[in-house]
């Protein structure tokens, strides 16, 4: 039974120095020349052995070259399975050593890659005998490994080192190896409709897909469905444990303090699949628990370390070890230190748990760009919307628009008229429903009240690429090279005045992730846009753009602060010296126009962004979440 996965191209090498040069007609070895004939059959056997131990290989060709095909093929396959050989190289050495009784011997150098351990090397001896007019390999266990004989066998043991932890910014462990239970079903049809329904209801596993896998699996196989914490299984065991076909296996897994804690950042683990096994590297095994998402996936090989293992030659009758024939010392994994602050991460998750709608919150250290918290709620998800979500930032983008206008010579006191609507090339733009036109005002007031028409009225003052260049000062348009996937936002040059007007209020083709909008707020607080960092020393750090003009930075800080003290972000007024900007972005979902609620800002050295999908407005949807978050730390 083959247990390998990757296809490896291998070759055999025949060294025949010193053999006679005589050949039969057509260049084939002369069957009457024992050295030529035996060397040829050994060469062919070596090549057939390589094929037999290749992925999905069969021993038939190698067995056919032996004098006892029926038994030798089975023996060769058994050793392959016992070693869990991924591939093998078999190289005949020197020239055959022949005796007077039509028997020749030739050594074979063998290198077998043992999946999940390493490369085992040995030298065995092939004996070629003349049977009738043909030369055959004498069927013997010693041909495969010296000392196997007729009954002895090889026993492989693999030892996994403890998985290293993912650490917080202070070097304390965020993950530890905790007991888990792998829950699945028996292959075939033993599980019933009630069994699969229970998987769907209690474990959010697609029962129909699990059934299809079980029916297709070989008899006697354990079909795993999900890995859960041991304490979670204890609550389910009284009911699910009695259902027909349910099987479980115990184990350990590197887990955070709770199923929700930083889940989309730390990531998840489960039994290896063909895809995750490739990422896990050559020392991983199909039975291993490996990272599937987040940091657990990105740093799988570093965290897992290198397994150790032994192969012993054992007595076929007593089962006792005769000797250890291969040993490799394992190497412990190395921890991964992140920039996460566990207290802020818990605060973020607790705040999102109060929402009935999908929401994400990111907090960064403004002075370094380091990610302090990244959460998605109200229910846990493996998809990290906080980093990867591509959303229209809505009116939070007016921070960038204000900077763009200041680059043309305007300032926070420049008059900007706030009207009910404004028309640009036949396209009518309006304000959000709660804002009544107030006529003449300043740029600061326009930001405080989030007046769309006031900003759009200035679109003619900007060059065609004015918004794109201003956005670049806040880090937009760059590839974010975090250890895990993240999106840095995009502000394409507008194709016309309508697109430019839309971009000024964070609509149209402008997109950003919550992470990027937190970095925008951080740029205002710090004065320079920085690259986000999750794994210090791994993720590129430092400035993402030239410093903002000092006058622009000072004005934006004042304008965002007065948005809290007397504008749309006044929900945060009782939470210290907070500076913020609200946003409401219209998006089309399933053919309907809905709004997403945003709020971004900073307090002290902590910059943040919150989005609530389907939120009525930034103040109403994102505001309470941020208020909750800010109340949990000083």
Tab-separated table of C-alpha atoms in Angstrom, residues 254-583:
chain	number	residue	atom	x	y	z
A	254	UNK	CA	-1.382	24.677	18.808
A	255	UNK	CA	-4.301	26.849	19.889
A	256	UNK	CA	-4.969	30.308	21.262
A	257	UNK	CA	-6.682	30.939	24.585
A	258	UNK	CA	-10.149	30.690	23.008
A	259	UNK	CA	-11.644	29.676	19.633
A	260	UNK	CA	-12.202	33.350	18.782
A	261	UNK	CA	-8.993	34.996	19.977
A	262	UNK	CA	-7.216	36.599	16.980
A	263	UNK	CA	-8.482	33.671	14.931
A	264	UNK	CA	-8.144	35.221	11.488
A	265	UNK	CA	-4.606	36.430	12.281
A	266	UNK	CA	-3.177	33.517	14.273
A	267	UNK	CA	-4.921	31.122	11.914
A	268	UNK	CA	-6.171	27.572	12.167
A	269	UNK	CA	-4.784	24.049	11.964
A	270	UNK	CA	-6.157	20.732	10.799
A	271	UNK	CA	-5.044	17.393	9.395
A	272	UNK	CA	-2.905	17.959	6.316
A	273	UNK	CA	-4.423	17.992	2.854
A	274	UNK	CA	-2.548	17.702	-0.440
A	275	UNK	CA	-2.373	21.509	-0.628
A	276	UNK	CA	-1.303	22.216	2.947
A	277	UNK	CA	1.170	19.318	2.850
A	278	UNK	CA	3.071	21.089	0.060
A	279	UNK	CA	3.294	24.225	2.193
A	280	UNK	CA	4.399	22.179	5.215
A	281	UNK	CA	7.539	20.950	3.467
A	282	UNK	CA	9.229	17.586	2.936
A	283	UNK	CA	9.384	16.602	6.608
A	284	UNK	CA	5.606	16.810	7.100
A	285	UNK	CA	3.299	13.812	7.021
A	286	UNK	CA	-0.248	13.433	5.754
A	287	UNK	CA	-1.292	12.580	9.327
A	288	UNK	CA	0.157	15.787	10.804
A	289	UNK	CA	-1.825	18.717	12.134
A	290	UNK	CA	-0.570	21.644	10.043
A	291	UNK	CA	-1.395	25.313	9.629
A	292	UNK	CA	-4.187	26.025	7.174
A	293	UNK	CA	-4.652	29.798	7.517
A	294	UNK	CA	-3.051	32.882	9.046
A	295	UNK	CA	0.298	32.807	10.802
A	296	UNK	CA	-0.013	29.087	11.494
A	297	UNK	CA	0.065	28.546	7.717
A	298	UNK	CA	2.588	31.264	6.858
A	299	UNK	CA	5.131	30.015	9.421
A	300	UNK	CA	4.226	26.320	9.375
A	301	UNK	CA	7.758	25.029	8.853
A	302	UNK	CA	9.339	27.379	11.400
A	303	UNK	CA	6.743	26.596	14.074
A	304	UNK	CA	6.685	22.844	13.449
A	305	UNK	CA	10.417	22.267	13.535
A	306	UNK	CA	11.913	19.064	12.152
A	307	UNK	CA	10.635	15.615	13.170
A	308	UNK	CA	13.030	12.989	14.398
A	309	UNK	CA	12.759	9.287	13.773
A	310	UNK	CA	14.262	5.822	13.990
A	311	UNK	CA	14.123	2.655	11.938
A	312	UNK	CA	14.870	-0.604	13.710
A	313	UNK	CA	15.468	-4.073	12.332
A	314	UNK	CA	13.189	-6.446	14.240
A	315	UNK	CA	13.038	-10.187	14.721
A	316	UNK	CA	10.130	-11.640	12.790
A	317	UNK	CA	9.242	-14.098	15.551
A	318	UNK	CA	9.875	-12.259	18.813
A	319	UNK	CA	9.121	-8.759	17.428
A	320	UNK	CA	12.099	-7.546	19.471
A	321	UNK	CA	14.556	-5.034	18.118
A	322	UNK	CA	17.757	-6.461	16.698
A	323	UNK	CA	19.403	-3.096	16.086
A	324	UNK	CA	18.683	0.498	15.171
A	325	UNK	CA	19.558	0.950	11.514
A	326	UNK	CA	18.591	4.616	11.095
A	327	UNK	CA	18.217	7.509	13.510
A	328	UNK	CA	17.624	11.197	12.991
A	329	UNK	CA	17.405	13.758	15.778
A	330	UNK	CA	14.432	16.109	15.617
A	331	UNK	CA	14.742	19.869	15.896
A	332	UNK	CA	12.327	21.980	17.923
A	333	UNK	CA	10.370	24.675	16.125
A	334	UNK	CA	11.097	28.362	16.627
A	335	UNK	CA	8.438	30.774	17.923
A	336	UNK	CA	7.054	33.641	15.856
A	337	UNK	CA	6.872	36.991	17.634
A	338	UNK	CA	4.077	39.309	16.551
A	339	UNK	CA	3.212	42.916	17.330
A	340	UNK	CA	-0.184	41.991	18.824
A	341	UNK	CA	-1.242	43.412	22.184
A	342	UNK	CA	-3.454	40.749	23.816
A	343	UNK	CA	-5.334	43.269	25.981
A	344	UNK	CA	-6.262	45.372	22.947
A	345	UNK	CA	-7.104	42.248	20.943
A	346	UNK	CA	-9.532	41.108	23.644
A	347	UNK	CA	-11.004	44.614	23.811
A	348	UNK	CA	-11.514	44.653	20.047
A	349	UNK	CA	-13.228	41.269	20.040
A	350	UNK	CA	-15.454	42.184	22.973
A	351	UNK	CA	-16.488	45.396	21.215
A	352	UNK	CA	-17.331	43.597	17.964
A	353	UNK	CA	-19.363	40.993	19.859
A	354	UNK	CA	-21.911	43.743	20.576
A	355	UNK	CA	-22.657	44.137	16.842
A	356	UNK	CA	-25.426	42.243	15.056
A	357	UNK	CA	-23.763	42.871	11.700
A	358	UNK	CA	-20.430	41.743	10.282
A	359	UNK	CA	-17.781	44.158	11.481
A	360	UNK	CA	-14.012	44.493	11.634
A	361	UNK	CA	-11.682	46.512	13.852
A	362	UNK	CA	-7.962	47.203	13.419
A	363	UNK	CA	-5.734	49.053	15.871
A	364	UNK	CA	-2.142	50.025	15.063
A	365	UNK	CA	0.650	51.818	16.852
A	366	UNK	CA	0.835	55.118	15.005
A	367	UNK	CA	4.527	55.695	15.723
A	368	UNK	CA	5.688	52.308	14.331
A	369	UNK	CA	2.906	50.959	12.108
A	370	UNK	CA	2.781	47.803	14.214
A	371	UNK	CA	-0.576	46.032	14.340
A	372	UNK	CA	-1.866	45.924	17.915
A	373	UNK	CA	-5.214	44.232	17.272
A	374	UNK	CA	-7.136	42.874	14.304
A	375	UNK	CA	-10.567	41.420	14.876
A	376	UNK	CA	-13.584	40.308	12.878
A	377	UNK	CA	-17.000	39.749	14.378
A	378	UNK	CA	-19.515	39.250	15.729
A	379	UNK	CA	-18.820	35.567	14.998
A	380	UNK	CA	-15.371	34.078	14.362
A	381	UNK	CA	-14.220	33.729	10.763
A	382	UNK	CA	-11.103	32.426	9.071
A	383	UNK	CA	-11.370	35.125	6.395
A	384	UNK	CA	-9.522	38.169	7.648
A	385	UNK	CA	-11.781	41.000	6.475
A	386	UNK	CA	-9.805	43.401	8.656
A	387	UNK	CA	-6.750	42.926	6.415
A	388	UNK	CA	-8.151	41.691	3.121
A	389	UNK	CA	-11.540	43.370	2.806
A	390	UNK	CA	-11.859	45.734	-0.177
A	391	UNK	CA	-14.364	48.410	0.726
A	392	UNK	CA	-15.249	51.895	-0.416
A	393	UNK	CA	-13.982	53.992	2.529
A	394	UNK	CA	-16.738	56.588	2.142
A	395	UNK	CA	-16.364	59.838	4.046
A	396	UNK	CA	-13.395	58.627	6.100
A	397	UNK	CA	-11.479	59.271	2.875
A	398	UNK	CA	-12.179	62.987	3.256
A	399	UNK	CA	-9.043	63.016	5.419
A	400	UNK	CA	-7.123	62.349	2.199
A	401	UNK	CA	-9.295	64.778	0.229
A	402	UNK	CA	-8.577	67.534	2.735
A	403	UNK	CA	-4.845	66.874	2.350
A	404	UNK	CA	-5.219	67.003	-1.447
A	405	UNK	CA	-6.965	70.385	-1.292
A	406	UNK	CA	-4.379	71.727	1.129
A	407	UNK	CA	-1.790	70.776	-1.453
A	408	UNK	CA	-3.421	73.336	-3.791
A	409	UNK	CA	-3.020	76.140	-1.264
A	410	UNK	CA	-6.245	75.767	0.720
A	411	UNK	CA	-6.365	75.383	4.505
A	412	UNK	CA	-8.850	74.385	7.170
A	413	UNK	CA	-10.372	77.863	7.119
A	414	UNK	CA	-10.931	77.985	3.347
A	415	UNK	CA	-14.640	78.605	2.599
A	416	UNK	CA	-16.449	75.547	1.193
A	417	UNK	CA	-20.211	75.857	0.479
A	418	UNK	CA	-22.422	73.002	1.720
A	419	UNK	CA	-25.466	72.645	-0.533
A	420	UNK	CA	-28.146	69.948	-0.646
A	421	UNK	CA	-26.903	68.627	-3.990
A	422	UNK	CA	-24.243	69.308	-6.566
A	423	UNK	CA	-24.191	68.365	-10.247
A	424	UNK	CA	-21.018	67.233	-12.040
A	425	UNK	CA	-21.391	66.570	-15.774
A	426	UNK	CA	-25.004	65.493	-15.313
A	427	UNK	CA	-24.337	63.351	-12.225
A	428	UNK	CA	-26.062	64.585	-9.047
A	429	UNK	CA	-24.329	64.056	-5.729
A	430	UNK	CA	-26.056	64.592	-2.398
A	431	UNK	CA	-25.236	64.479	1.296
A	432	UNK	CA	-26.174	61.760	3.717
A	433	UNK	CA	-29.797	61.936	4.820
A	434	UNK	CA	-29.122	63.377	8.259
A	435	UNK	CA	-27.272	66.457	7.031
A	436	UNK	CA	-29.121	69.641	6.088
A	437	UNK	CA	-27.281	72.122	3.867
A	438	UNK	CA	-25.786	74.911	5.973
A	439	UNK	CA	-24.500	77.156	3.167
A	440	UNK	CA	-21.150	78.845	3.577
A	441	UNK	CA	-18.673	77.172	5.915
A	442	UNK	CA	-15.025	76.189	6.167
A	443	UNK	CA	-13.123	73.057	5.195
A	444	UNK	CA	-12.949	72.203	8.882
A	445	UNK	CA	-16.721	72.432	9.210
A	446	UNK	CA	-17.151	70.350	6.046
A	447	UNK	CA	-15.040	67.608	7.601
A	448	UNK	CA	-16.755	67.931	10.985
A	449	UNK	CA	-20.220	67.600	9.423
A	450	UNK	CA	-19.078	65.317	6.575
A	451	UNK	CA	-20.599	67.451	3.820
A	452	UNK	CA	-20.142	65.726	0.455
A	453	UNK	CA	-21.150	68.670	-1.683
A	454	UNK	CA	-18.681	71.022	0.018
A	455	UNK	CA	-15.717	68.849	-0.934
A	456	UNK	CA	-17.014	67.996	-4.411
A	457	UNK	CA	-17.459	71.725	-5.110
A	458	UNK	CA	-13.655	71.950	-5.164
A	459	UNK	CA	-13.029	69.170	-7.687
A	460	UNK	CA	-12.022	71.677	-10.341
A	461	UNK	CA	-9.066	72.812	-8.204
A	462	UNK	CA	-7.420	69.394	-8.324
A	463	UNK	CA	-5.292	68.103	-11.195
A	464	UNK	CA	-6.470	64.863	-12.777
A	465	UNK	CA	-4.133	62.779	-10.640
A	466	UNK	CA	-4.498	64.974	-7.562
A	467	UNK	CA	-6.411	62.420	-5.484
A	468	UNK	CA	-4.111	59.566	-6.509
A	469	UNK	CA	-1.003	61.522	-5.495
A	470	UNK	CA	-2.540	62.662	-2.213
A	471	UNK	CA	-3.584	59.082	-1.435
A	472	UNK	CA	-0.015	57.895	-2.089
A	473	UNK	CA	1.113	60.163	0.775
A	474	UNK	CA	-1.069	57.984	3.029
A	475	UNK	CA	0.354	54.704	1.697
A	476	UNK	CA	-2.328	53.881	-0.883
A	477	UNK	CA	-1.383	51.970	-4.016
A	478	UNK	CA	1.410	49.874	-2.505
A	479	UNK	CA	1.643	46.116	-2.159
A	480	UNK	CA	1.385	45.338	1.527
A	481	UNK	CA	4.006	42.705	2.282
A	482	UNK	CA	2.766	41.382	5.589
A	483	UNK	CA	3.442	37.813	6.677
A	484	UNK	CA	-0.227	37.074	5.929
A	485	UNK	CA	-2.337	38.470	3.054
A	486	UNK	CA	-3.393	42.111	3.333
A	487	UNK	CA	-4.716	44.802	1.001
A	488	UNK	CA	-3.326	48.317	0.970
A	489	UNK	CA	-6.014	50.153	-0.960
A	490	UNK	CA	-6.196	51.724	-4.394
A	491	UNK	CA	-7.073	55.164	-5.757
A	492	UNK	CA	-6.886	54.987	-9.560
A	493	UNK	CA	-6.573	58.197	-11.553
A	494	UNK	CA	-10.181	59.180	-12.408
A	495	UNK	CA	-11.305	58.808	-16.006
A	496	UNK	CA	-13.427	61.989	-15.857
A	497	UNK	CA	-14.763	64.698	-13.539
A	498	UNK	CA	-17.571	62.465	-12.272
A	499	UNK	CA	-15.096	59.779	-11.196
A	500	UNK	CA	-12.925	62.436	-9.565
A	501	UNK	CA	-15.902	63.824	-7.646
A	502	UNK	CA	-16.818	60.310	-6.464
A	503	UNK	CA	-13.256	59.648	-5.325
A	504	UNK	CA	-13.267	62.826	-3.218
A	505	UNK	CA	-15.938	61.279	-0.979
A	506	UNK	CA	-14.399	57.782	-0.945
A	507	UNK	CA	-16.712	56.275	-3.521
A	508	UNK	CA	-16.349	55.192	-7.149
A	509	UNK	CA	-13.149	53.250	-7.741
A	510	UNK	CA	-11.563	54.034	-4.366
A	511	UNK	CA	-11.100	50.946	-2.186
A	512	UNK	CA	-9.359	50.259	1.102
A	513	UNK	CA	-9.157	47.661	3.853
A	514	UNK	CA	-9.806	48.484	7.509
A	515	UNK	CA	-6.047	47.994	8.033
A	516	UNK	CA	-5.253	50.650	5.455
A	517	UNK	CA	-7.723	53.143	6.944
A	518	UNK	CA	-6.185	52.603	10.385
A	519	UNK	CA	-2.832	53.424	8.775
A	520	UNK	CA	-4.381	56.632	7.359
A	521	UNK	CA	-5.395	57.706	10.850
A	522	UNK	CA	-1.946	56.724	12.093
A	523	UNK	CA	-0.326	58.878	9.403
A	524	UNK	CA	-2.196	61.919	10.696
A	525	UNK	CA	-1.107	61.258	14.264
A	526	UNK	CA	2.518	60.432	13.341
A	527	UNK	CA	2.959	62.852	10.440
A	528	UNK	CA	4.236	60.173	8.048
A	529	UNK	CA	2.484	57.166	6.548
A	530	UNK	CA	4.164	53.965	7.699
A	531	UNK	CA	4.159	50.405	6.416
A	532	UNK	CA	2.030	48.083	8.540
A	533	UNK	CA	3.961	45.479	10.534
A	534	UNK	CA	2.554	42.292	12.069
A	535	UNK	CA	5.736	40.236	12.496
A	536	UNK	CA	8.610	42.569	13.432
A	537	UNK	CA	11.825	41.618	11.681
A	538	UNK	CA	9.893	39.793	8.970
A	539	UNK	CA	7.520	42.427	7.608
A	540	UNK	CA	9.071	45.476	5.925
A	541	UNK	CA	8.921	48.458	8.276
A	542	UNK	CA	9.444	52.198	8.008
A	543	UNK	CA	7.986	55.025	5.967
A	544	UNK	CA	5.516	54.216	3.211
A	545	UNK	CA	5.742	57.755	1.790
A	546	UNK	CA	7.356	61.139	2.311
A	547	UNK	CA	6.250	63.014	5.431
A	548	UNK	CA	3.022	64.977	5.168
A	549	UNK	CA	3.546	68.741	5.048
A	550	UNK	CA	3.716	70.008	8.631
A	551	UNK	CA	0.869	72.483	8.090
A	552	UNK	CA	-1.322	69.727	6.613
A	553	UNK	CA	-0.603	67.417	9.550
A	554	UNK	CA	-1.430	70.110	12.103
A	555	UNK	CA	-4.657	71.045	10.320
A	556	UNK	CA	-5.846	67.439	9.998
A	557	UNK	CA	-5.204	66.782	13.678
A	558	UNK	CA	-7.285	69.809	14.629
A	559	UNK	CA	-10.069	68.953	12.177
A	560	UNK	CA	-10.330	65.341	13.345
A	561	UNK	CA	-10.349	66.412	16.979
A	562	UNK	CA	-13.159	68.933	16.403
A	563	UNK	CA	-15.098	66.221	14.556
A	564	UNK	CA	-15.262	64.495	17.950
A	565	UNK	CA	-15.909	67.580	20.059
A	566	UNK	CA	-18.542	69.104	17.788
A	567	UNK	CA	-19.103	66.939	14.715
A	568	UNK	CA	-20.336	63.565	13.516
A	569	UNK	CA	-17.981	61.616	15.832
A	570	UNK	CA	-19.263	63.188	19.048
A	571	UNK	CA	-20.277	59.700	20.272
A	572	UNK	CA	-16.593	59.403	21.281
A	573	UNK	CA	-16.467	62.727	23.125
A	574	UNK	CA	-16.324	61.095	26.557
A	575	UNK	CA	-13.397	58.811	25.725
A	576	UNK	CA	-10.418	61.098	26.191
A	577	UNK	CA	-8.498	63.100	23.613
A	578	UNK	CA	-9.810	61.181	20.610
A	579	UNK	CA	-9.535	62.456	17.041
A	580	UNK	CA	-11.776	60.750	14.508
A	581	UNK	CA	-13.674	60.803	11.225
A	582	UNK	CA	-16.932	59.035	10.424
A	583	UNK	CA	-17.897	57.594	7.075
